[in-house]
Amino acid sequence: MGAEVVVEGLTKSFGSQAIWRDVTLTLPPGEVSVMLGPSGTGKSVFLKSMIGLLKPDRGRCVVNGVDIVTCSEAELYEVRKLFGVLFQDGALFGSMNLYDNVAFPLREHTRKSEAEIKRVVMDKLELTGLQGAERKLPGEISGGMRKRAGLARALVLDPEIILCDEPDSGLDPVRTAYLSQLLIDLNAQIDATILIVTHNINLARTVPDNLGMLFRKELVMFGPREVLLTSDEPVVEQFLNGRRLGPIGMSEEKDAAQIAQEEAHAAAGHSDGSSEEDLRGIVPQLEPTPGLPERQAVRRRKDRVMQVLHALPTAAQDGIIASLTHEDRLRYGLTAPSPRPAHDDTQEIPAWPGGRP
Ligand SMILES: Nc1ncnc2c1ncn2[C@@H]1O[C@H](COP(=O)(O)OP(=O)(O)OP(=O)(O)O)[C@@H](O)[C@H]1O
Ligand SMILES: [Mg+2]
């Protein structure tokens, strides 16, 4: 099972520019999570902070008992081996062909023979649909292929934790659908903890167990997918529906007057140019390709979410209960009709897992 990652009170600035503060969340072991957020909110900075490439001002990021923020270089070197990272730009070595790029971590971190390396590399290239391209240089292939090569390289060390920074950017919709399936299949096969940063609404709605969103220098929410997919928090709703109407503007946040003006405009029946269809609501989550093992995270997640069910908003509770099978209902002692526990309105919705300290 993949490692749990516990982030507590993480805060990052560059000089006087604050990026985000007090980010607290837990990536549950072996589950798939997605982090959303408008451009420039510091998602890439967050991923880099999680693996110690950037140093946060304060807070902790703990993996297997090691705090990546404060540990020694030697400890960091060890703990980094648990991570497979796909950087936003692919971060391939321009002078190396794809084969050597993907083989690089194996040559650097293992004592495998070239024959063993070849087996692993060809396996990952095939998994990401790059067989036949292994002799090409990064400059000779498309952006989408570079992304996939970066993913292949992130996988060669059998990581316990996989971080993917916009794996879908530069991919066409069909490739993005394949990629979504690939991520779920991968999770089923190796039970790794996965965090994906993406702007792709479809991927965000169908792939992860948990969803989070960074906005206005804070983690707005992080929790089970059902919570964000049914949320009426304006920024979450706007993002998951890809609307212009809402707090997110083109270059920066809108001010209150502008939001009010746009709302009045929309209320008067004017379209904001986005799809008319309201995408809100829970859609079925992708399942592994038939023939692959079940995702072990599914059972663990159900147990975990059922324990905090009473603290979730009503719409999320309804969605979770509706997704339970007959066996689940017996397991959790739920009997028809509608056994939803009363929602405690006095309690703030916890940004489960972790919550705020
Ligand atoms: N090494 C750095 N030094 C100084 N500022 C930086 C550095 N890296 C990032 N930033 C700044 O931090 C902010 C957040 O950048 P980041 O790349 O994390 O955004 P993002 O959410 O990943 O955006 P996008 O969705 O466009 O990829 C930006 O204002 C950026 O200029
Ligand atoms: Mg980024």
Tab-separated table of C-alpha atoms and ligand atoms in Angstrom:
chain	number	residue	atom	x	y	z
A	1	MET	CA	0.000	0.000	0.000
A	2	GLY	CA	1.223	3.502	-0.812
A	3	ALA	CA	2.460	5.787	1.942
A	4	GLU	CA	0.285	8.334	3.697
A	5	VAL	CA	1.357	11.952	3.280
A	6	VAL	CA	0.467	14.318	6.105
A	7	VAL	CA	0.730	18.031	5.369
A	8	GLU	CA	0.260	20.378	8.322
A	9	GLY	CA	0.191	24.149	8.348
A	10	LEU	CA	2.398	24.397	5.275
A	11	THR	CA	3.092	28.013	4.328
A	12	LYS	CA	5.168	29.307	1.440
A	13	SER	CA	6.246	32.718	0.220
A	14	PHE	CA	8.887	34.004	-2.164
A	15	GLY	CA	10.298	37.139	-0.564
A	16	SER	CA	7.297	39.355	0.149
A	17	GLN	CA	4.993	37.371	-2.179
A	18	ALA	CA	2.849	34.976	-0.148
A	19	ILE	CA	1.894	31.908	-2.200
A	20	TRP	CA	-0.331	29.979	0.225
A	21	ARG	CA	-0.592	29.611	3.966
A	22	ASP	CA	-1.591	26.983	6.490
A	23	VAL	CA	-2.268	24.225	4.019
A	24	THR	CA	-3.326	21.149	5.969
A	25	LEU	CA	-4.380	17.910	4.337
A	26	THR	CA	-3.695	14.203	4.399
A	27	LEU	CA	-3.310	12.104	1.286
A	28	PRO	CA	-4.806	8.817	2.473
A	29	PRO	CA	-2.613	5.805	1.666
A	30	GLY	CA	-3.263	4.346	-1.755
A	31	GLU	CA	-6.024	6.803	-2.652
A	32	VAL	CA	-6.124	9.089	-5.664
A	33	SER	CA	-6.500	12.815	-4.989
A	34	VAL	CA	-6.803	15.779	-7.320
A	35	MET	CA	-5.795	19.350	-6.546
A	36	LEU	CA	-7.564	22.073	-8.484
A	37	GLY	CA	-6.912	25.772	-8.567
A	38	PRO	CA	-6.697	28.672	-11.003
A	39	SER	CA	-3.376	29.344	-12.720
A	40	GLY	CA	-0.808	30.899	-10.475
A	41	THR	CA	-2.296	29.778	-7.150
A	42	GLY	CA	0.806	27.796	-6.368
A	43	LYS	CA	-0.121	24.223	-7.234
A	44	SER	CA	3.259	23.457	-8.771
A	45	VAL	CA	4.962	25.169	-5.848
A	46	PHE	CA	2.923	22.912	-3.551
A	47	LEU	CA	4.090	19.729	-5.281
A	48	LYS	CA	7.698	20.901	-5.241
A	49	SER	CA	7.413	21.725	-1.537
A	50	MET	CA	6.068	18.241	-0.838
A	51	ILE	CA	9.235	16.629	-2.170
A	52	GLY	CA	11.642	19.134	-0.657
A	53	LEU	CA	12.620	20.881	-3.895
A	54	LEU	CA	11.310	24.126	-2.432
A	55	LYS	CA	11.543	25.045	1.216
A	56	PRO	CA	8.302	26.164	2.869
A	57	ASP	CA	8.459	28.962	5.469
A	58	ARG	CA	6.781	26.777	8.053
A	59	GLY	CA	4.681	23.688	8.487
A	60	ARG	CA	5.343	19.987	8.051
A	61	CYS	CA	5.066	17.369	5.334
A	62	VAL	CA	5.471	13.949	6.895
A	63	VAL	CA	6.005	10.703	5.007
A	64	ASN	CA	6.886	7.473	6.846
A	65	GLY	CA	7.744	9.486	9.953
A	66	VAL	CA	10.135	11.810	8.111
A	67	ASP	CA	9.319	15.522	7.930
A	68	ILE	CA	10.484	16.594	4.494
A	69	VAL	CA	10.620	20.258	5.551
A	70	THR	CA	13.174	19.773	8.312
A	71	CYS	CA	14.941	16.460	7.610
A	72	SER	CA	18.608	16.103	6.697
A	73	GLU	CA	19.824	15.885	3.103
A	74	ALA	CA	20.544	12.178	3.597
A	75	GLU	CA	17.013	11.496	4.860
A	76	LEU	CA	15.558	13.545	2.018
A	77	TYR	CA	17.519	11.516	-0.522
A	78	GLU	CA	16.041	8.314	0.913
A	79	VAL	CA	12.466	9.538	1.238
A	80	ARG	CA	12.498	10.945	-2.293
A	81	LYS	CA	12.904	7.425	-3.640
A	82	LEU	CA	9.322	6.802	-2.526
A	83	PHE	CA	8.088	9.483	-4.909
A	84	GLY	CA	7.539	9.362	-8.614
A	85	VAL	CA	7.045	12.855	-9.952
A	86	LEU	CA	5.746	14.062	-13.285
A	87	PHE	CA	6.704	17.719	-13.519
A	88	GLN	CA	4.534	20.194	-15.361
A	89	ASP	CA	7.073	20.665	-18.149
A	90	GLY	CA	7.999	16.980	-18.271
A	91	ALA	CA	11.532	17.919	-17.142
A	92	LEU	CA	13.166	15.527	-19.586
A	93	PHE	CA	16.869	15.804	-20.366
A	94	GLY	CA	16.952	17.353	-23.829
A	95	SER	CA	20.133	15.603	-24.945
A	96	MET	CA	18.978	12.105	-23.952
A	97	ASN	CA	16.629	9.962	-25.959
A	98	LEU	CA	13.408	8.734	-24.343
A	99	TYR	CA	14.908	5.384	-23.423
A	100	ASP	CA	17.782	6.977	-21.514
A	101	ASN	CA	15.477	9.540	-19.931
A	102	VAL	CA	13.213	6.831	-18.567
A	103	ALA	CA	16.184	4.647	-17.560
A	104	PHE	CA	17.846	7.529	-15.709
A	105	PRO	CA	16.335	6.996	-12.214
A	106	LEU	CA	17.120	3.271	-12.416
A	107	ARG	CA	20.760	3.917	-13.302
A	108	GLU	CA	20.972	6.609	-10.626
A	109	HIS	CA	19.200	4.851	-7.747
A	110	THR	CA	19.478	1.087	-8.311
A	111	ARG	CA	22.103	-1.528	-9.078
A	112	LYS	CA	19.994	-3.180	-11.751
A	113	SER	CA	21.766	-4.662	-14.776
A	114	GLU	CA	21.188	-3.101	-18.196
A	115	ALA	CA	19.078	-6.142	-19.093
A	116	GLU	CA	16.802	-5.567	-16.090
A	117	ILE	CA	16.689	-1.858	-16.816
A	118	LYS	CA	15.630	-2.577	-20.363
A	119	ARG	CA	12.765	-4.758	-19.162
A	120	VAL	CA	11.446	-2.043	-16.824
A	121	VAL	CA	11.911	0.796	-19.296
A	122	MET	CA	10.207	-1.007	-22.174
A	123	ASP	CA	7.378	-1.991	-19.831
A	124	LYS	CA	6.765	1.632	-18.786
A	125	LEU	CA	7.094	2.929	-22.349
A	126	GLU	CA	4.488	0.442	-23.434
A	127	LEU	CA	2.228	1.337	-20.524
A	128	THR	CA	2.302	4.982	-21.604
A	129	GLY	CA	1.913	4.193	-25.301
A	130	LEU	CA	5.438	5.163	-26.326
A	131	GLN	CA	6.761	1.912	-27.727
A	132	GLY	CA	8.697	2.595	-30.898
A	133	ALA	CA	9.650	6.132	-29.801
A	134	GLU	CA	12.474	5.161	-27.452
A	135	ARG	CA	15.278	6.466	-29.710
A	136	LYS	CA	13.646	9.884	-30.186
A	137	LEU	CA	14.948	12.994	-28.471
A	138	PRO	CA	12.466	15.080	-26.419
A	139	GLY	CA	12.768	17.872	-29.010
A	140	GLU	CA	11.556	15.543	-31.759
A	141	ILE	CA	8.235	14.515	-30.227
A	142	SER	CA	4.928	16.195	-29.446
A	143	GLY	CA	4.111	17.854	-26.139
A	144	GLY	CA	1.703	15.063	-25.263
A	145	MET	CA	4.371	12.454	-25.892
A	146	ARG	CA	6.790	14.355	-23.666
A	147	LYS	CA	4.150	14.277	-20.915
A	148	ARG	CA	3.760	10.558	-21.267
A	149	ALA	CA	7.525	10.049	-21.271
A	150	GLY	CA	7.681	12.057	-18.039
A	151	LEU	CA	5.011	9.782	-16.582
A	152	ALA	CA	6.912	6.663	-17.716
A	153	ARG	CA	9.998	7.993	-15.975
A	154	ALA	CA	8.002	8.771	-12.815
A	155	LEU	CA	6.936	5.123	-12.646
A	156	VAL	CA	10.203	3.215	-13.059
A	157	LEU	CA	11.126	3.064	-9.375
A	158	ASP	CA	7.734	1.600	-8.390
A	159	PRO	CA	6.877	4.686	-6.368
A	160	GLU	CA	4.645	4.555	-3.317
A	161	ILE	CA	3.565	8.117	-3.979
A	162	ILE	CA	2.990	9.556	-7.433
A	163	LEU	CA	2.707	13.305	-7.981
A	164	CYS	CA	1.511	14.435	-11.403
A	165	ASP	CA	1.549	18.106	-12.339
A	166	GLU	CA	-1.023	18.620	-15.103
A	167	PRO	CA	-0.512	15.240	-16.775
A	168	ASP	CA	-3.263	16.085	-19.267
A	169	SER	CA	-2.035	19.470	-20.480
A	170	GLY	CA	-1.184	19.285	-24.152
A	171	LEU	CA	-3.191	16.089	-24.617
A	172	ASP	CA	-6.238	15.872	-26.868
A	173	PRO	CA	-9.549	14.765	-25.292
A	174	VAL	CA	-9.148	11.164	-26.396
A	175	ARG	CA	-5.633	10.924	-24.972
A	176	THR	CA	-6.866	12.592	-21.789
A	177	ALA	CA	-9.532	9.910	-21.443
A	178	TYR	CA	-6.866	7.239	-21.884
A	179	LEU	CA	-4.687	8.984	-19.351
A	180	SER	CA	-7.525	9.113	-16.808
A	181	GLN	CA	-8.017	5.379	-17.250
A	182	LEU	CA	-4.262	4.807	-17.039
A	183	LEU	CA	-4.077	6.577	-13.675
A	184	ILE	CA	-6.919	4.484	-12.256
A	185	ASP	CA	-5.429	1.270	-13.676
A	186	LEU	CA	-2.063	2.165	-12.220
A	187	ASN	CA	-3.646	2.724	-8.837
A	188	ALA	CA	-5.337	-0.668	-9.059
A	189	GLN	CA	-2.078	-2.360	-10.003
A	190	ILE	CA	0.326	-0.807	-7.505
A	191	ASP	CA	-1.947	0.741	-4.845
A	192	ALA	CA	0.187	3.895	-4.825
A	193	THR	CA	-0.896	7.156	-3.232
A	194	ILE	CA	-1.513	9.547	-6.113
A	195	LEU	CA	-1.890	13.328	-6.224
A	196	ILE	CA	-2.788	14.919	-9.547
A	197	VAL	CA	-2.799	18.630	-10.260
A	198	THR	CA	-5.105	19.378	-13.163
A	199	HIS	CA	-7.380	21.922	-14.801
A	200	ASN	CA	-9.321	19.197	-16.521
A	201	ILE	CA	-12.855	19.179	-15.143
A	202	ASN	CA	-13.688	15.783	-16.543
A	203	LEU	CA	-10.622	14.179	-15.019
A	204	ALA	CA	-11.353	15.899	-11.709
A	205	ARG	CA	-14.915	14.611	-11.683
A	206	THR	CA	-14.239	11.011	-12.681
A	207	VAL	CA	-10.800	9.972	-11.436
A	208	PRO	CA	-10.071	10.906	-7.812
A	209	ASP	CA	-11.265	9.642	-4.459
A	210	ASN	CA	-10.554	13.067	-2.982
A	211	LEU	CA	-10.669	16.562	-4.377
A	212	GLY	CA	-9.061	19.753	-3.149
A	213	MET	CA	-8.851	23.320	-4.293
A	214	LEU	CA	-6.334	26.101	-3.763
A	215	PHE	CA	-7.622	29.662	-4.110
A	216	ARG	CA	-6.789	33.053	-2.621
A	217	LYS	CA	-3.643	31.723	-1.016
A	218	GLU	CA	-5.496	29.048	0.895
A	219	LEU	CA	-6.692	25.509	0.639
A	220	VAL	CA	-10.414	26.219	0.194
A	221	MET	CA	-11.424	22.600	0.661
A	222	PHE	CA	-9.988	19.133	0.599
A	223	GLY	CA	-12.085	16.052	1.105
A	224	PRO	CA	-13.960	13.109	-0.370
A	225	ARG	CA	-14.944	13.722	-4.001
A	226	GLU	CA	-18.629	13.816	-3.099
A	227	VAL	CA	-18.089	16.892	-0.921
A	228	LEU	CA	-16.612	19.082	-3.656
A	229	LEU	CA	-18.784	17.700	-6.439
A	230	THR	CA	-21.914	18.747	-4.534
A	231	SER	CA	-20.464	21.881	-2.983
A	232	ASP	CA	-22.158	25.243	-3.360
A	233	GLU	CA	-19.000	27.089	-2.367
A	234	PRO	CA	-18.865	29.678	-5.200
A	235	VAL	CA	-15.258	29.201	-6.210
A	236	VAL	CA	-15.548	25.400	-6.253
A	237	GLU	CA	-18.767	25.522	-8.230
A	238	GLN	CA	-17.360	28.003	-10.718
A	239	PHE	CA	-14.262	25.918	-11.299
A	240	LEU	CA	-15.974	22.543	-11.610
A	241	ASN	CA	-18.392	24.065	-14.119
A	242	GLY	CA	-15.818	26.123	-16.026
A	243	ARG	CA	-17.898	29.293	-15.717
A	244	ARG	CA	-16.877	32.893	-16.055
A	245	LEU	CA	-19.460	33.874	-13.479
A	246	GLY	CA	-17.927	33.620	-10.036
A	247	PRO	CA	-15.028	34.800	-7.920
A	248	ILE	CA	-12.267	33.664	-10.308
A	249	GLY	CA	-11.230	36.269	-12.898
A	250	MET	CA	-8.920	36.166	-15.911
A	251	SER	CA	-5.749	37.452	-14.361
A	252	GLU	CA	-6.644	37.702	-10.722
A	253	GLU	CA	-9.505	37.543	-8.307
A	254	LYS	CA	-12.433	39.772	-9.079
A	255	ASP	CA	-13.446	42.444	-6.639
A	256	ALA	CA	-16.840	42.382	-4.953
A	257	ALA	CA	-18.301	45.108	-7.200
A	258	GLN	CA	-17.418	43.224	-10.356
A	259	ILE	CA	-18.888	39.980	-9.041
A	260	ALA	CA	-22.132	41.780	-8.127
A	261	GLN	CA	-22.337	43.390	-11.580
A	262	GLU	CA	-21.830	40.071	-13.353
A	263	GLU	CA	-24.376	38.329	-11.184
A	264	ALA	CA	-26.941	41.005	-11.990
A	265	HIS	CA	-26.111	40.582	-15.690
A	266	ALA	CA	-26.597	36.814	-15.460
A	267	ALA	CA	-29.764	37.197	-13.405
A	268	ALA	CA	-31.140	39.310	-16.244
A	269	GLY	CA	-30.795	36.262	-18.450
A	270	HIS	CA	-27.479	36.933	-20.182
A	271	SER	CA	-25.192	34.008	-20.848
A	272	ASP	CA	-21.604	34.113	-19.627
A	273	GLY	CA	-20.428	32.111	-22.608
A	274	SER	CA	-19.859	28.861	-20.749
A	275	SER	CA	-21.842	25.702	-21.225
A	276	GLU	CA	-25.471	26.062	-20.212
A	277	GLU	CA	-25.433	22.646	-18.682
A	278	ASP	CA	-24.920	22.559	-14.930
A	279	LEU	CA	-22.308	19.902	-14.307
A	280	ARG	CA	-22.798	19.866	-10.566
A	281	GLY	CA	-23.388	16.542	-8.951
A	282	ILE	CA	-21.716	13.246	-8.447
A	283	VAL	CA	-20.814	11.244	-11.518
A	284	PRO	CA	-19.624	7.635	-11.349
A	285	GLN	CA	-15.936	7.207	-10.669
A	286	LEU	CA	-13.800	5.414	-13.245
A	287	GLU	CA	-13.155	1.766	-12.520
A	288	PRO	CA	-10.085	-0.255	-13.454
A	289	THR	CA	-10.073	-1.903	-16.857
A	290	PRO	CA	-11.736	-5.345	-16.656
A	291	GLY	CA	-9.173	-8.020	-15.864
A	292	LEU	CA	-7.145	-5.808	-13.543
A	293	PRO	CA	-7.298	-6.204	-9.775
A	294	GLU	CA	-9.834	-4.170	-7.822
A	295	ARG	CA	-8.579	-0.925	-6.341
A	296	GLN	CA	-7.798	-1.738	-2.738
A	297	ALA	CA	-8.298	1.901	-1.850
A	298	VAL	CA	-12.024	1.638	-2.497
A	299	ARG	CA	-12.793	-0.407	0.617
A	300	ARG	CA	-10.401	1.551	2.812
A	301	ARG	CA	-11.927	4.791	1.614
A	302	LYS	CA	-15.471	3.669	2.252
A	303	ASP	CA	-14.571	2.688	5.813
A	304	ARG	CA	-12.849	6.010	6.322
A	305	VAL	CA	-15.590	8.152	4.828
A	306	MET	CA	-18.378	6.337	6.635
A	307	GLN	CA	-16.705	7.222	9.916
A	308	VAL	CA	-16.907	10.943	9.208
A	309	LEU	CA	-20.175	10.800	7.286
A	310	HIS	CA	-22.209	12.620	9.937
A	311	ALA	CA	-19.909	15.649	9.700
A	312	LEU	CA	-20.270	16.030	5.917
A	313	PRO	CA	-22.799	18.299	4.207
A	314	THR	CA	-26.158	16.716	3.459
A	315	ALA	CA	-25.713	16.565	-0.317
A	316	ALA	CA	-22.409	14.749	0.062
A	317	GLN	CA	-23.924	12.323	2.579
A	318	ASP	CA	-26.745	11.548	0.178
A	319	GLY	CA	-24.306	10.934	-2.655
A	320	ILE	CA	-22.124	8.646	-0.579
A	321	ILE	CA	-25.059	6.630	0.728
A	322	ALA	CA	-26.528	6.333	-2.757
A	323	SER	CA	-23.252	4.824	-3.972
A	324	LEU	CA	-23.253	2.042	-1.361
A	325	THR	CA	-23.938	-1.508	-2.425
A	326	HIS	CA	-26.243	-3.842	-0.543
A	327	GLU	CA	-23.211	-5.461	1.137
A	328	ASP	CA	-21.931	-2.041	2.141
A	329	ARG	CA	-25.246	-1.240	3.765
A	330	LEU	CA	-25.081	-4.392	5.818
A	331	ARG	CA	-21.443	-3.731	6.683
A	332	TYR	CA	-22.188	-0.241	7.974
A	333	GLY	CA	-25.370	-1.260	9.713
A	334	LEU	CA	-27.567	0.820	7.428
A	335	THR	CA	-31.011	-0.487	6.733
A	336	ALA	CA	-33.557	0.993	4.389
A	337	PRO	CA	-35.263	3.404	4.314
A	338	SER	CA	-32.867	6.345	4.096
A	339	PRO	CA	-30.692	6.023	7.158
A	340	ARG	CA	-28.760	9.243	6.789
A	341	PRO	CA	-27.488	10.473	10.160
A	342	ALA	CA	-28.642	13.956	11.121
A	343	HIS	CA	-26.273	16.640	9.912
A	344	ASP	CA	-24.723	18.593	12.709
A	345	ASP	CA	-24.868	22.184	11.464
A	346	THR	CA	-22.867	23.549	14.357
A	347	GLN	CA	-19.810	21.773	13.106
A	348	GLU	CA	-17.632	23.287	10.436
A	349	ILE	CA	-17.143	20.948	7.501
A	350	PRO	CA	-13.763	19.436	8.168
A	351	ALA	CA	-11.323	19.547	5.304
A	352	TRP	CA	-11.070	15.796	5.758
A	353	PRO	CA	-8.691	14.178	6.005
A	354	GLY	CA	-6.656	16.116	8.462
A	355	GLY	CA	-8.883	19.058	9.101
A	356	ARG	CA	-7.493	22.301	10.322
A	357	PRO	CA	-5.417	22.161	13.473
B	1	LIG	N1	11.198	29.560	-7.829
B	1	LIG	C1	10.343	30.586	-7.743
B	1	LIG	N2	10.760	31.803	-7.325
B	1	LIG	C2	9.919	32.837	-7.200
B	1	LIG	N3	8.590	32.771	-7.484
B	1	LIG	C3	8.119	31.597	-7.905
B	1	LIG	C4	8.956	30.437	-8.060
B	1	LIG	N4	8.193	29.405	-8.486
B	1	LIG	C5	6.945	29.892	-8.604
B	1	LIG	N5	6.872	31.188	-8.259
B	1	LIG	C6	5.668	32.014	-8.200
B	1	LIG	O1	4.699	31.336	-7.410
B	1	LIG	C7	3.380	31.541	-7.931
B	1	LIG	C8	2.691	30.206	-8.111
B	1	LIG	O2	3.310	29.479	-9.157
B	1	LIG	P1	2.894	28.011	-9.579
B	1	LIG	O3	3.754	27.639	-10.724
B	1	LIG	O4	2.962	27.114	-8.388
B	1	LIG	O5	1.388	28.186	-10.018
B	1	LIG	P2	0.380	27.063	-10.548
B	1	LIG	O6	-0.799	27.044	-9.622
B	1	LIG	O7	1.123	25.791	-10.722
B	1	LIG	O8	-0.080	27.661	-11.950
B	1	LIG	P3	-0.428	26.900	-13.346
B	1	LIG	O9	-1.794	26.328	-13.171
B	1	LIG	O10	-0.409	28.002	-14.355
B	1	LIG	O11	0.627	25.866	-13.571
B	1	LIG	C9	3.563	32.330	-9.226
B	1	LIG	O12	3.281	33.676	-8.946
B	1	LIG	C10	5.025	32.156	-9.567
B	1	LIG	O13	5.514	33.270	-10.239
B	2	MG	MG	1.651	24.680	-12.309
